[in-house]
PDB file of C-alpha atoms in Angstrom:
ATOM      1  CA  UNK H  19       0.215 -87.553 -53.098  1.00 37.00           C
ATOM      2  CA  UNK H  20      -0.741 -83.778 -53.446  1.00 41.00           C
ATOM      3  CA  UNK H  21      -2.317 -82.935 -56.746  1.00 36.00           C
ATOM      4  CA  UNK H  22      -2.900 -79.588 -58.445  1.00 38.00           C
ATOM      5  CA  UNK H  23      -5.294 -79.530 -60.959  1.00 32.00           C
ATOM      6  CA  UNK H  24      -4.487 -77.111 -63.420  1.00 33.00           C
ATOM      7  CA  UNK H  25      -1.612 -74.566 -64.216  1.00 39.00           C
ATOM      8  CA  UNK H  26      -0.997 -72.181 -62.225  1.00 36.00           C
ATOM      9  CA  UNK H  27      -3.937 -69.793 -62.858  1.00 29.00           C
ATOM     10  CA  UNK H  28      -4.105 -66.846 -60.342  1.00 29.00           C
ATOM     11  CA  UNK H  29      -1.635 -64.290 -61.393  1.00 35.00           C
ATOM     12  CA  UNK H  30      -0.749 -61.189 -59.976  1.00 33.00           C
ATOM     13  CA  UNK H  31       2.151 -58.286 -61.308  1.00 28.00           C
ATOM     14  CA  UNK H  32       4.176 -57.367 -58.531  1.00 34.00           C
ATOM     15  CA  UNK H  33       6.169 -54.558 -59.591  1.00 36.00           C
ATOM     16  CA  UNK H  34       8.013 -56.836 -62.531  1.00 34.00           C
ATOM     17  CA  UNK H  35       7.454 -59.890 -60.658  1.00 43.00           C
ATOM     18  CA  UNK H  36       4.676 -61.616 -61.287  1.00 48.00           C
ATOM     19  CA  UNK H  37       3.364 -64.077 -58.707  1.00 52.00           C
ATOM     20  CA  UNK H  38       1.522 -67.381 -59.793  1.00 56.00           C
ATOM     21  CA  UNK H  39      -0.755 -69.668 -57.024  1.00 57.00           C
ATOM     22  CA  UNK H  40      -0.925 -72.838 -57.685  1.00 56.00           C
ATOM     23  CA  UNK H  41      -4.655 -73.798 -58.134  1.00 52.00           C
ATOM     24  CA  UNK H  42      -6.126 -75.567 -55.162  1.00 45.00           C
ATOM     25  CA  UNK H  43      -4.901 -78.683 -53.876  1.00 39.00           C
ATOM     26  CA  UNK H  44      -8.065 -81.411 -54.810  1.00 35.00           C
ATOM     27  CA  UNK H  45      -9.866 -80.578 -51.713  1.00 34.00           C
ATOM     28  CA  UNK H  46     -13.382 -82.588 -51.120  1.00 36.00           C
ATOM     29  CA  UNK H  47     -14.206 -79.852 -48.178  1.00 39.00           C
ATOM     30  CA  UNK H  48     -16.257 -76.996 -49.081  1.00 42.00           C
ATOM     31  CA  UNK H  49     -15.771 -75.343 -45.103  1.00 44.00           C
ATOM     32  CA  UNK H  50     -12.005 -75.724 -45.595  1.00 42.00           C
ATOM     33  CA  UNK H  51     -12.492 -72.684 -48.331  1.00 42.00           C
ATOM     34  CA  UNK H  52     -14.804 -71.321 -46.226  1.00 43.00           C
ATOM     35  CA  UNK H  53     -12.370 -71.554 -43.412  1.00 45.00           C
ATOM     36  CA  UNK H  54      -9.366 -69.954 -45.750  1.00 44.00           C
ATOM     37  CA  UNK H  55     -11.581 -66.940 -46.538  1.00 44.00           C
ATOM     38  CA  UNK H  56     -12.198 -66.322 -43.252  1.00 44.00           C
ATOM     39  CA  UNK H  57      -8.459 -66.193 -42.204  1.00 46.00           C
ATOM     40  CA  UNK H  58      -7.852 -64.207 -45.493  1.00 45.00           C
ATOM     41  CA  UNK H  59      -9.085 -61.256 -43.621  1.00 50.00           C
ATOM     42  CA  UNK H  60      -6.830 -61.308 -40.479  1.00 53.00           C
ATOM     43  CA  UNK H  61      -3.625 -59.698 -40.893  1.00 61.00           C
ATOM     44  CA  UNK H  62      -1.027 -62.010 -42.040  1.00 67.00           C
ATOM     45  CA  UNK H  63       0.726 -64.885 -39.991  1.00 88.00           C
ATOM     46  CA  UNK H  64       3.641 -65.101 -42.573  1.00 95.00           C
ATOM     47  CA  UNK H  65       7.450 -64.951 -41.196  1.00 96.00           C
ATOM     48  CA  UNK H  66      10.129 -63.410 -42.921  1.00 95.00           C
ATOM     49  CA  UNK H  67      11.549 -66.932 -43.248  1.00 96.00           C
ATOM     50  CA  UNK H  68       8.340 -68.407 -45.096  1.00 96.00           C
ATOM     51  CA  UNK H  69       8.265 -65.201 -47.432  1.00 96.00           C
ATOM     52  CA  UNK H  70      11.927 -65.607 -48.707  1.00 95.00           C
ATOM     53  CA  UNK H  71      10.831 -69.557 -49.438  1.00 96.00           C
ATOM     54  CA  UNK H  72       7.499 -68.066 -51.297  1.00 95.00           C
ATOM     55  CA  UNK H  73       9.952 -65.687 -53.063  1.00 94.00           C
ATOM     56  CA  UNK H  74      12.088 -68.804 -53.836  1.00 95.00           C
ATOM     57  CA  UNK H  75       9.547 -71.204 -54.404  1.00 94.00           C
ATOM     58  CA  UNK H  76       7.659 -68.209 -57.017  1.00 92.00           C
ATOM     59  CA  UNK H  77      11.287 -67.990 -59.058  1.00 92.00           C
ATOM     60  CA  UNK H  78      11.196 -71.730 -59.228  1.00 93.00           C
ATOM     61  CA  UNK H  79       7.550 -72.461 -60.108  1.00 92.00           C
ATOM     62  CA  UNK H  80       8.238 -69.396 -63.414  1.00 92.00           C
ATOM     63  CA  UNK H  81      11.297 -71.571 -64.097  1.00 93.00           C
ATOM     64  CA  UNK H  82       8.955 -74.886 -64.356  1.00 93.00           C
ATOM     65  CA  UNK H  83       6.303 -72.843 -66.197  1.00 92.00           C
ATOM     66  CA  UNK H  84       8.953 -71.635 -68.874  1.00 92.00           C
ATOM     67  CA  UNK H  85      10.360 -74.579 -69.510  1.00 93.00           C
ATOM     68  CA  UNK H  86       7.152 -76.769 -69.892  1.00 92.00           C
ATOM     69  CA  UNK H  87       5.198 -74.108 -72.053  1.00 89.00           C
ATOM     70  CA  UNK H  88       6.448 -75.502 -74.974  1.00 91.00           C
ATOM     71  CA  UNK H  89       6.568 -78.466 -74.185  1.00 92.00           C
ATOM     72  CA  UNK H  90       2.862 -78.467 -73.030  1.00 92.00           C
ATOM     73  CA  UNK H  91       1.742 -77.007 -76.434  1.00 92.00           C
ATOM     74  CA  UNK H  92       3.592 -79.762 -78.508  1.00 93.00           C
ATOM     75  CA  UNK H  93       2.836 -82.749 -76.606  1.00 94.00           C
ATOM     76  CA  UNK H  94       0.268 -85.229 -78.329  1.00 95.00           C
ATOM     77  CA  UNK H  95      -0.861 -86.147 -74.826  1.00 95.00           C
ATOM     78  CA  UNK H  96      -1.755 -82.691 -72.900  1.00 91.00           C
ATOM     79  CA  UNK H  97      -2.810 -84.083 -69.906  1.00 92.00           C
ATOM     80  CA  UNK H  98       0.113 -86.162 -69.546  1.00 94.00           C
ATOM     81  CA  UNK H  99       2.388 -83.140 -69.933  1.00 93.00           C
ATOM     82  CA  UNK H 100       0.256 -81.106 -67.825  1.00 92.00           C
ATOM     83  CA  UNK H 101       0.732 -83.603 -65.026  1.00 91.00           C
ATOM     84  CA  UNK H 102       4.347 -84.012 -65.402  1.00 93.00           C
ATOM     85  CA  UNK H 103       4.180 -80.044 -65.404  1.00 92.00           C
ATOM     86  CA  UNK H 104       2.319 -79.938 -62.301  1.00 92.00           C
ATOM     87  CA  UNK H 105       4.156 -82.300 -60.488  1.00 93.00           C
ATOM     88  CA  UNK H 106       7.216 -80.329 -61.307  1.00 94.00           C
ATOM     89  CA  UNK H 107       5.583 -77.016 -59.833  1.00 93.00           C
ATOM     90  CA  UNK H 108       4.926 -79.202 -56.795  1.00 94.00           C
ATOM     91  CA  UNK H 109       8.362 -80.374 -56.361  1.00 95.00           C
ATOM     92  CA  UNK H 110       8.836 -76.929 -57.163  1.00 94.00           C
ATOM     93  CA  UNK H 111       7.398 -75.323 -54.237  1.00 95.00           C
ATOM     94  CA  UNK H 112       8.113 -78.375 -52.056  1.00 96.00           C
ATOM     95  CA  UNK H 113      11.989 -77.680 -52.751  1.00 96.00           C
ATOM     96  CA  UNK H 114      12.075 -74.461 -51.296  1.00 96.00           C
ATOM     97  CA  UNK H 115      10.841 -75.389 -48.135  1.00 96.00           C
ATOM     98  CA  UNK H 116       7.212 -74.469 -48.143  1.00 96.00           C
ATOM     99  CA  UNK H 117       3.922 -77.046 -48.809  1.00 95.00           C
ATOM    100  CA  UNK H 118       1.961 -76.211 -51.725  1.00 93.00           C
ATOM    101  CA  UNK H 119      -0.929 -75.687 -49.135  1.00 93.00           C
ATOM    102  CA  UNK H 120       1.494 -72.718 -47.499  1.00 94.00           C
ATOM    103  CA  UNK H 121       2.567 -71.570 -51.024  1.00 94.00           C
ATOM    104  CA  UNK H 122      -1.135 -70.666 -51.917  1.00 92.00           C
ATOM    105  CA  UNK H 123      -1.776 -69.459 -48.821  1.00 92.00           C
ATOM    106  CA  UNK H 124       0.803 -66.536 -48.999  1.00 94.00           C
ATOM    107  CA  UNK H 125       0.357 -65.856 -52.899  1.00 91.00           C
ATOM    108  CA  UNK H 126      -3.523 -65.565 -51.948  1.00 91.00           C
ATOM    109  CA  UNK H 127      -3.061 -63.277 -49.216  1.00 93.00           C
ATOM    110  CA  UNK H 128      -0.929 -61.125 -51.157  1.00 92.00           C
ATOM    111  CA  UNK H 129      -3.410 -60.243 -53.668  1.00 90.00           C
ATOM    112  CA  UNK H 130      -5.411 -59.150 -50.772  1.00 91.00           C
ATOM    113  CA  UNK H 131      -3.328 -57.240 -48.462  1.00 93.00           C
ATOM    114  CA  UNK H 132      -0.861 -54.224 -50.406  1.00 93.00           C
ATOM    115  CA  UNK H 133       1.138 -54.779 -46.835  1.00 94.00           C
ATOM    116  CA  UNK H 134       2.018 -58.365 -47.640  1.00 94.00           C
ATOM    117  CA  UNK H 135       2.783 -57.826 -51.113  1.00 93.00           C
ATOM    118  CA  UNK H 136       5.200 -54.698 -49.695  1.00 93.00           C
ATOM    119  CA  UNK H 137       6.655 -57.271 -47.673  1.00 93.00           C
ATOM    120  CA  UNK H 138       7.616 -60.053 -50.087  1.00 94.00           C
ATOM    121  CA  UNK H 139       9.169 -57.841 -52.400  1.00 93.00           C
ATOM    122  CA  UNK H 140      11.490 -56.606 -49.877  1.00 93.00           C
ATOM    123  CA  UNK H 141      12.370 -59.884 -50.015  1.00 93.00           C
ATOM    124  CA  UNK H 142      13.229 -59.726 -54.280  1.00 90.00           C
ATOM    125  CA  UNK H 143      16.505 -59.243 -55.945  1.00 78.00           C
ATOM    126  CA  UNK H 144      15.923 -56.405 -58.771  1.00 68.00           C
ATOM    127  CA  UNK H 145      16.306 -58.467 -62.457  1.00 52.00           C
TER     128      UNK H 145
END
């Protein structure tokens, strides 16, 4: 089972949008981050396909986030909540087609690369 360990922490403002990755999956490999940062600096891989799931996946993931804020803040058990809340970003991200791996992926490249960010929100409805 994939586990995130906190909520979503790396935020971004896209125009109005904002973008949140989900923290990194428990990973015991220090040269699989060095191997991300690495491909962090070619030019992105992404197809329009996988950006409209990131754009999906990001409308869903706010829609978890919203509805568990409160929730999160009242509960007697936090971690508890936290982990239903993260499981729900998961399933999440999961439902609109892309891993959580993928998901972070894109959402880390686009705070890198103004092209990629230009990219997925051609991909946005205005709200």
């Amino acid at each position: 089972m994939q586990f995130i360990k906190s909520r979503a922490a790396i935020a971004f403002v896209l125009g109005a949008t904002t973008l949140f990755a989900l923290p990194a999956l428990a990973a015991d490999n220090p040269s699989a981050a060095a191997s991300a940062s690495t491909k962090a600096k070619s030019p992105d891989p992404f197809t329009d396909k996988q950006l409209k799931q990131f754009v999906k996946a990001q409308a869903n993931v706010q829609a978890v986030i919203k509805k568990w804020d409160d929730k999160v803040a009242k509960a007697d058990d936090k971690k508890a909540a936290q982990k239903k809340e993260n499981k729900a970003m998961v399933k999440a991200v999961k439902d609109s087609g892309l891993t959580p791996k993928q998901y972070n992926r894109i959402a880390q490249q686009a705070q890198k690369d103004p092209e990629l960010t230009k990219r997925i929100q051609s991909f946005m409805t205005p709200q």
